Amino acid sequence: MVSQQQWERRTQWPMAGVALCFLVAYSCQVLLDLTGTWQAVCAVVILGSWVLFFVDYTARLILADQRLRWFAHHLFDFAVVLLPAIRPLQLLRLLAMLSVMHRAVGGAIRGKVMMYTIASSVLLIYVASLAMLEAERGHPDSTVTTFGEALWWSMATVTTVGYGDFSPVTTTGRFVAAGLMIGGISLIGVVTATIASWIVEQVSEGDAAHQAATALQIEELRNEVARLGERLESDSVRP
Amino acid sequence: MVSQQQWERRTQWPMAGVALCFLVAYSCQVLLDLTGTWQAVCAVVILGSWVLFFVDYTARLILADQRLRWFAHHLFDFAVVLLPAIRPLQLLRLLAMLSVMHRAVGGAIRGKVMMYTIASSVLLIYVASLAMLEAERGHPDSTVTTFGEALWWSMATVTTVGYGDFSPVTTTGRFVAAGLMIGGISLIGVVTATIASWIVEQVSEGDAAHQAATALQIEELRNEVARLGERLESDSVRP
Amino acid sequence: MVSQQQWERRTQWPMAGVALCFLVAYSCQVLLDLTGTWQAVCAVVILGSWVLFFVDYTARLILADQRLRWFAHHLFDFAVVLLPAIRPLQLLRLLAMLSVMHRAVGGAIRGKVMMYTIASSVLLIYVASLAMLEAERGHPDSTVTTFGEALWWSMATVTTVGYGDFSPVTTTGRFVAAGLMIGGISLIGVVTATIASWIVEQVSEGDAAHQAATALQIEELRNEVARLGERLESDSVRP
Amino acid sequence: MVSQQQWERRTQWPMAGVALCFLVAYSCQVLLDLTGTWQAVCAVVILGSWVLFFVDYTARLILADQRLRWFAHHLFDFAVVLLPAIRPLQLLRLLAMLSVMHRAVGGAIRGKVMMYTIASSVLLIYVASLAMLEAERGHPDSTVTTFGEALWWSMATVTTVGYGDFSPVTTTGRFVAAGLMIGGISLIGVVTATIASWIVEQVSEGDAAHQAATALQIEELRNEVARLGERLESDSVRP
């Protein structure tokens, strides 16, 4: 029987592929006016991807050493099984994998954080717009009727601007909006934090004398003390 | 006579229980269409909890060493006695207690901060929605008529999105909104600060050579110098 | 002839008093329906305070060593002379003075920053509401007609929530709003920064071994090395 | 043939001039009701500046060592060629040059960051208002009809307040708005980060004993150890 790590390593790429298939099928279903065969294909892909997500989640839960602990630390994966709109966010895992490959080559952490943030934001806005459009367009009071309007509304929500020219009226739409708002606060947080980290570094580099002592400098000092000790040793031996 | 510390230690859990009772009774009163006996029960629980909060506050004020100073540092507790809507926030004390228990076991501070933030936000949004609904639903111009709408409005306010599809028209409702806005700014602050602290740590761990010198390294260096001193001592004794 | 420092030290308290008088007179003029003598008294106080602000500004400009440089670094003081709504913000100087007194006693910098932020926010919201009410209430399209509504609008603007139930329609009102928005962004910045500084400190205190090396530790290490040097000195003298 | 660095050094000031010309011509075209000759002059300047931007971009791309890599790292320059509204932002380069000159004289990094932020914000708001006005005023549903309203809308958007009294209805206007929102989040980030860096510095300066060890202190300690080593050397030689 395989361990949980083995399972996760082997299913990483296939599951990212499943998430991509789901995203394409979901996009087609919402954006295109499908009928007949194509509608059936989309429905099958969406259902099939759900089955695969469910199997993957169950397998990882069963293979976990401490199942309750694993469940508590993977609530997001649980939500993926329950809520279709969250599923495409699994694609961010792809990014995590690319990031690991990138680390081998080397590169700044802040750059990776920004790349990850931009990719997450774009994916989040796209998926939220799809979910919003699907939820709202059937409702009589709804103001969101096209994908362009849904995208515009998502952008205004994720940046916490919130004009109010478009706002969800259905319960599903409001849950999507709540997710976007939380995403928006995190987005502001990541942007601010990255800039703060950069400024702190710049300021400390500005005046070399007041710079924090580095581990390298302590290491050099230690070598000096060690050399002193060796000389002392040889002195006491000589006479 | 007991000291203030003793009083607070002994009343911590009972007062958290009182806050929970108040929250349940307040929720029932606002959300359910109570009549007869149940309405009376709710009213009694709410009144009783207020009396207990008042007694607790007075006792702590009397037992304080410097009463004026204590009063100035515990304005929040004073507000709890005056404003019913703030009372359930006392439940956050429970969390503080759990956090103390958790510390014994060990765990990251950032994790605790995030747990505390999520719990506070959920409690704040729930209580603010209750208070908002109670304040607004009687007013003719009000747009907030159901608990779902109040929750949706709270979410949009605490994230500072503010669509404006629902907004308070009563003075009470606007005070609740002001509290939520302040909570929202603090929420953004905590999220950003936690991410910033994490990024700063990641960046400094990235390049070991430019890492800040740690107290551990200084300690090791000091031991080396001390060993040098001992050897010198033994040298000067030998001949 | 006095120096600029002497002038500023001597006029600090009187000018804070003038700012307070202006605030009271301005509040009365906007909030109360004054007629006859009282209206004239308010007008005289407002005009008189402007004359004193103008005299103070001119005196400081003349007494400055590098007048152009001083002008460039004191654009806020220049705005105080030109714009009546900014004048009461001079009261924040009082706070700065209290803060200096407090420093002698000792106390955390974060505490001072928060105290300063809260006081500035309250004063800013109050003054902006007054200015907003004065600018908007005469306009036919305006929605802001009472001080309570102006306060509510200020609160929603400074926290960047911006419901849009009230928004300025006059040019003056929009300038006041722009000032509040800038104040709001700064407010979020200060709150976040203070929390971030606190979290960074907590995290670094959490694990003593990985804490940054402090100047105190280096000082102790240096003493140890110095003692070693003295012993060596006495050794080489003895034989 | 010149290298890319030489080209960029030589074209820096001319291209900043071209950007300024474009900004003036674009402002005139949008804000003034031009006819006849003046309209033609504006059109020629706008077209001419585009040609120069295109030539500059192509030259830099051709002169680059790794063209694909350069393209990926200069997506903003690519956008400048495609989108007229972004072109005046090239003027920020002027600021970067001034900043370099300033560095020679010396000065705090935080001050430079704030200066850069203020200048970018003002330029961004001005250009976005122009682009918004041009995009929206022809549309029948649009609420933005004057430059003052466009400025007011830009201010409310960049600070993420978003009242919703004015909001774009055209696709172009919404793209401009999206750019402003991203600018707004960055603005909040920079303001917060600068304040955070300042507070962290103030807090660490507050208590000298717990201050981080500086490179200067380590240097002094090292000198002491070196002196010790020299004395030891001379001791072992003497007898």
Coordinates of C-alpha atoms in Angstrom, one line a residue, chain C residues 43-225:
Chain C
A43 CA -17.3 85.9 13.2
V44 CA -14.9 88.1 15.2
V45 CA -13.2 85.0 16.9
I46 CA -12.8 83.3 13.5
L47 CA -11.4 86.4 11.9
G48 CA -9.1 87.1 14.9
S49 CA -7.8 83.6 15.0
W50 CA -7.0 83.8 11.3
V51 CA -5.0 87.1 11.9
L52 CA -3.1 85.4 14.7
F53 CA -2.3 82.3 12.5
F54 CA -1.2 84.6 9.8
V55 CA 1.1 86.6 12.1
D56 CA 2.5 83.4 13.6
Y57 CA 3.3 82.0 10.2
T58 CA 4.9 85.2 8.9
A59 CA 7.0 85.6 12.1
R60 CA 8.3 82.0 11.8
L61 CA 9.0 82.4 8.1
I62 CA 11.0 85.6 8.7
L63 CA 12.9 84.1 11.7
A64 CA 13.8 81.0 9.7
D65 CA 17.5 80.6 8.7
Q66 CA 16.8 79.3 5.3
R67 CA 13.4 80.7 4.4
L68 CA 12.8 78.8 1.1
R69 CA 13.8 75.5 2.7
W70 CA 11.5 76.3 5.7
F71 CA 8.6 77.1 3.4
A72 CA 9.1 73.8 1.5
H73 CA 9.1 71.8 4.8
H74 CA 6.1 73.6 6.3
L75 CA 3.5 73.4 3.5
F76 CA 1.0 72.2 6.1
D77 CA 1.4 75.5 8.1
F78 CA 0.9 77.4 4.8
A79 CA -2.3 75.5 4.2
V80 CA -3.5 76.3 7.7
V81 CA -3.3 80.0 6.9
L82 CA -5.2 79.6 3.6
L83 CA -7.9 76.9 4.5
P84 CA -10.1 77.5 7.6
A85 CA -11.1 73.8 7.8
I86 CA -7.5 72.7 8.4
R87 CA -6.9 75.2 11.3
P88 CA -8.3 73.0 14.2
L89 CA -5.8 70.3 13.2
Q90 CA -3.2 72.6 14.9
L91 CA -4.6 71.2 18.1
L92 CA -2.7 68.0 17.4
R93 CA 0.3 70.0 18.4
L94 CA -1.0 70.0 21.9
L95 CA -0.9 66.2 21.7
A96 CA 2.7 66.3 20.5
M97 CA 3.6 68.4 23.5
L98 CA 1.8 66.0 25.9
S99 CA 3.7 63.2 24.2
V100 CA 7.0 65.0 24.9
M101 CA 6.1 65.3 28.6
H102 CA 5.1 61.6 28.6
R103 CA 8.5 60.6 27.1
A104 CA 10.3 61.9 30.2
V105 CA 8.3 59.5 32.3
G106 CA 8.8 56.7 29.8
G107 CA 6.4 54.5 27.8
A108 CA 6.0 52.4 24.7
I109 CA 6.3 54.2 21.3
R110 CA 3.4 52.0 19.9
G111 CA 1.1 53.2 22.7
K112 CA 1.9 56.9 21.8
V113 CA 1.4 56.2 18.1
M114 CA -2.0 54.7 18.7
M115 CA -3.0 57.5 21.1
Y116 CA -2.0 60.0 18.5
T117 CA -3.8 58.2 15.7
I118 CA -7.1 57.9 17.7
A119 CA -7.0 61.6 18.7
S120 CA -6.1 62.7 15.1
S121 CA -8.9 60.5 13.7
V122 CA -11.5 61.9 16.1
L123 CA -10.5 65.5 15.4
L124 CA -10.3 64.9 11.7
I125 CA -13.7 63.3 11.5
Y126 CA -15.3 66.0 13.6
V127 CA -13.7 68.9 11.7
A128 CA -14.4 67.3 8.3
S129 CA -18.1 66.8 9.3
L130 CA -18.4 70.4 10.2
A131 CA -16.8 71.6 6.9
M132 CA -18.9 69.1 4.9
L133 CA -22.1 70.3 6.6
E134 CA -21.3 73.9 5.9
A135 CA -20.4 73.3 2.3
E136 CA -23.3 71.0 1.4
R137 CA -26.4 72.1 3.2
G138 CA -27.0 75.1 1.0
H139 CA -26.9 73.0 -2.2
P140 CA -30.3 71.8 -3.7
D141 CA -29.0 68.3 -4.8
S142 CA -27.2 67.7 -1.5
T143 CA -28.2 64.7 0.7
V144 CA -26.2 65.8 3.8
T145 CA -28.5 68.1 5.8
T146 CA -27.7 67.3 9.5
F147 CA -24.6 67.1 11.5
G148 CA -25.4 63.4 12.3
E149 CA -25.5 62.6 8.6
A150 CA -22.2 64.4 8.0
L151 CA -20.6 62.4 10.9
W152 CA -21.9 59.2 9.4
W153 CA -20.6 60.1 6.0
S154 CA -17.2 61.0 7.4
M155 CA -16.9 57.7 9.2
A156 CA -17.8 55.7 6.1
T157 CA -15.2 57.8 4.1
V158 CA -12.3 57.7 6.5
T159 CA -12.6 53.9 6.8
T160 CA -12.8 53.7 2.9
V161 CA -16.1 51.8 3.1
G162 CA -17.9 54.5 1.1
Y163 CA -21.5 53.2 0.9
G164 CA -22.6 56.1 -1.3
D165 CA -25.8 56.8 0.5
F166 CA -24.4 60.2 1.2
S167 CA -21.8 61.8 -1.1
P168 CA -20.7 65.4 -1.6
V169 CA -22.0 67.3 -4.7
T170 CA -20.2 70.6 -4.1
T171 CA -16.6 71.3 -5.1
T172 CA -15.7 72.3 -1.5
G173 CA -17.4 69.1 -0.1
R174 CA -15.4 67.0 -2.6
F175 CA -12.1 68.6 -1.5
V176 CA -13.0 67.9 2.2
A177 CA -13.8 64.3 1.1
A178 CA -10.4 64.0 -0.7
G179 CA -8.7 65.1 2.5
L180 CA -10.6 62.5 4.5
M181 CA -9.8 59.8 2.0
I182 CA -6.1 60.6 2.3
G183 CA -6.5 60.6 6.1
G184 CA -8.3 57.2 5.8
I185 CA -5.4 55.6 3.9
S186 CA -2.9 57.0 6.4
L187 CA -5.1 55.7 9.2
I188 CA -5.2 52.1 7.8
G189 CA -1.4 52.5 7.3
V190 CA -0.7 53.4 10.9
V191 CA -3.1 50.7 12.3
T192 CA -1.5 48.0 10.1
A193 CA 2.0 49.2 10.8
T194 CA 1.5 49.2 14.6
I195 CA 0.1 45.7 14.6
A196 CA 2.9 44.5 12.2
S197 CA 5.5 45.9 14.5
W198 CA 3.9 44.2 17.5
I199 CA 3.6 40.8 15.7
V200 CA 7.2 40.9 14.5
E201 CA 8.3 41.6 18.1
Q202 CA 6.1 38.7 19.5
V203 CA 7.3 36.3 16.9
S204 CA 11.0 37.1 17.5
E205 CA 10.4 36.8 21.3
G206 CA 8.7 33.5 20.8
D207 CA 11.9 31.4 20.3
A208 CA 14.8 32.9 22.3
A209 CA 17.5 30.9 20.4
H210 CA 16.6 32.4 17.1
Q211 CA 16.1 35.9 18.4
A212 CA 18.3 38.6 16.9
A213 CA 21.5 39.4 18.7
T214 CA 21.1 42.5 20.8
A215 CA 23.5 45.3 21.5
L216 CA 23.4 44.3 25.1
Q217 CA 24.7 40.8 24.3
I218 CA 27.5 42.2 22.2
E219 CA 28.4 44.6 25.1
E220 CA 28.7 41.7 27.5
L221 CA 30.8 39.7 25.1
R222 CA 33.1 42.7 24.7
N223 CA 33.6 43.0 28.5
E224 CA 34.6 39.3 28.5
V225 CA 37.2 39.9 25.8

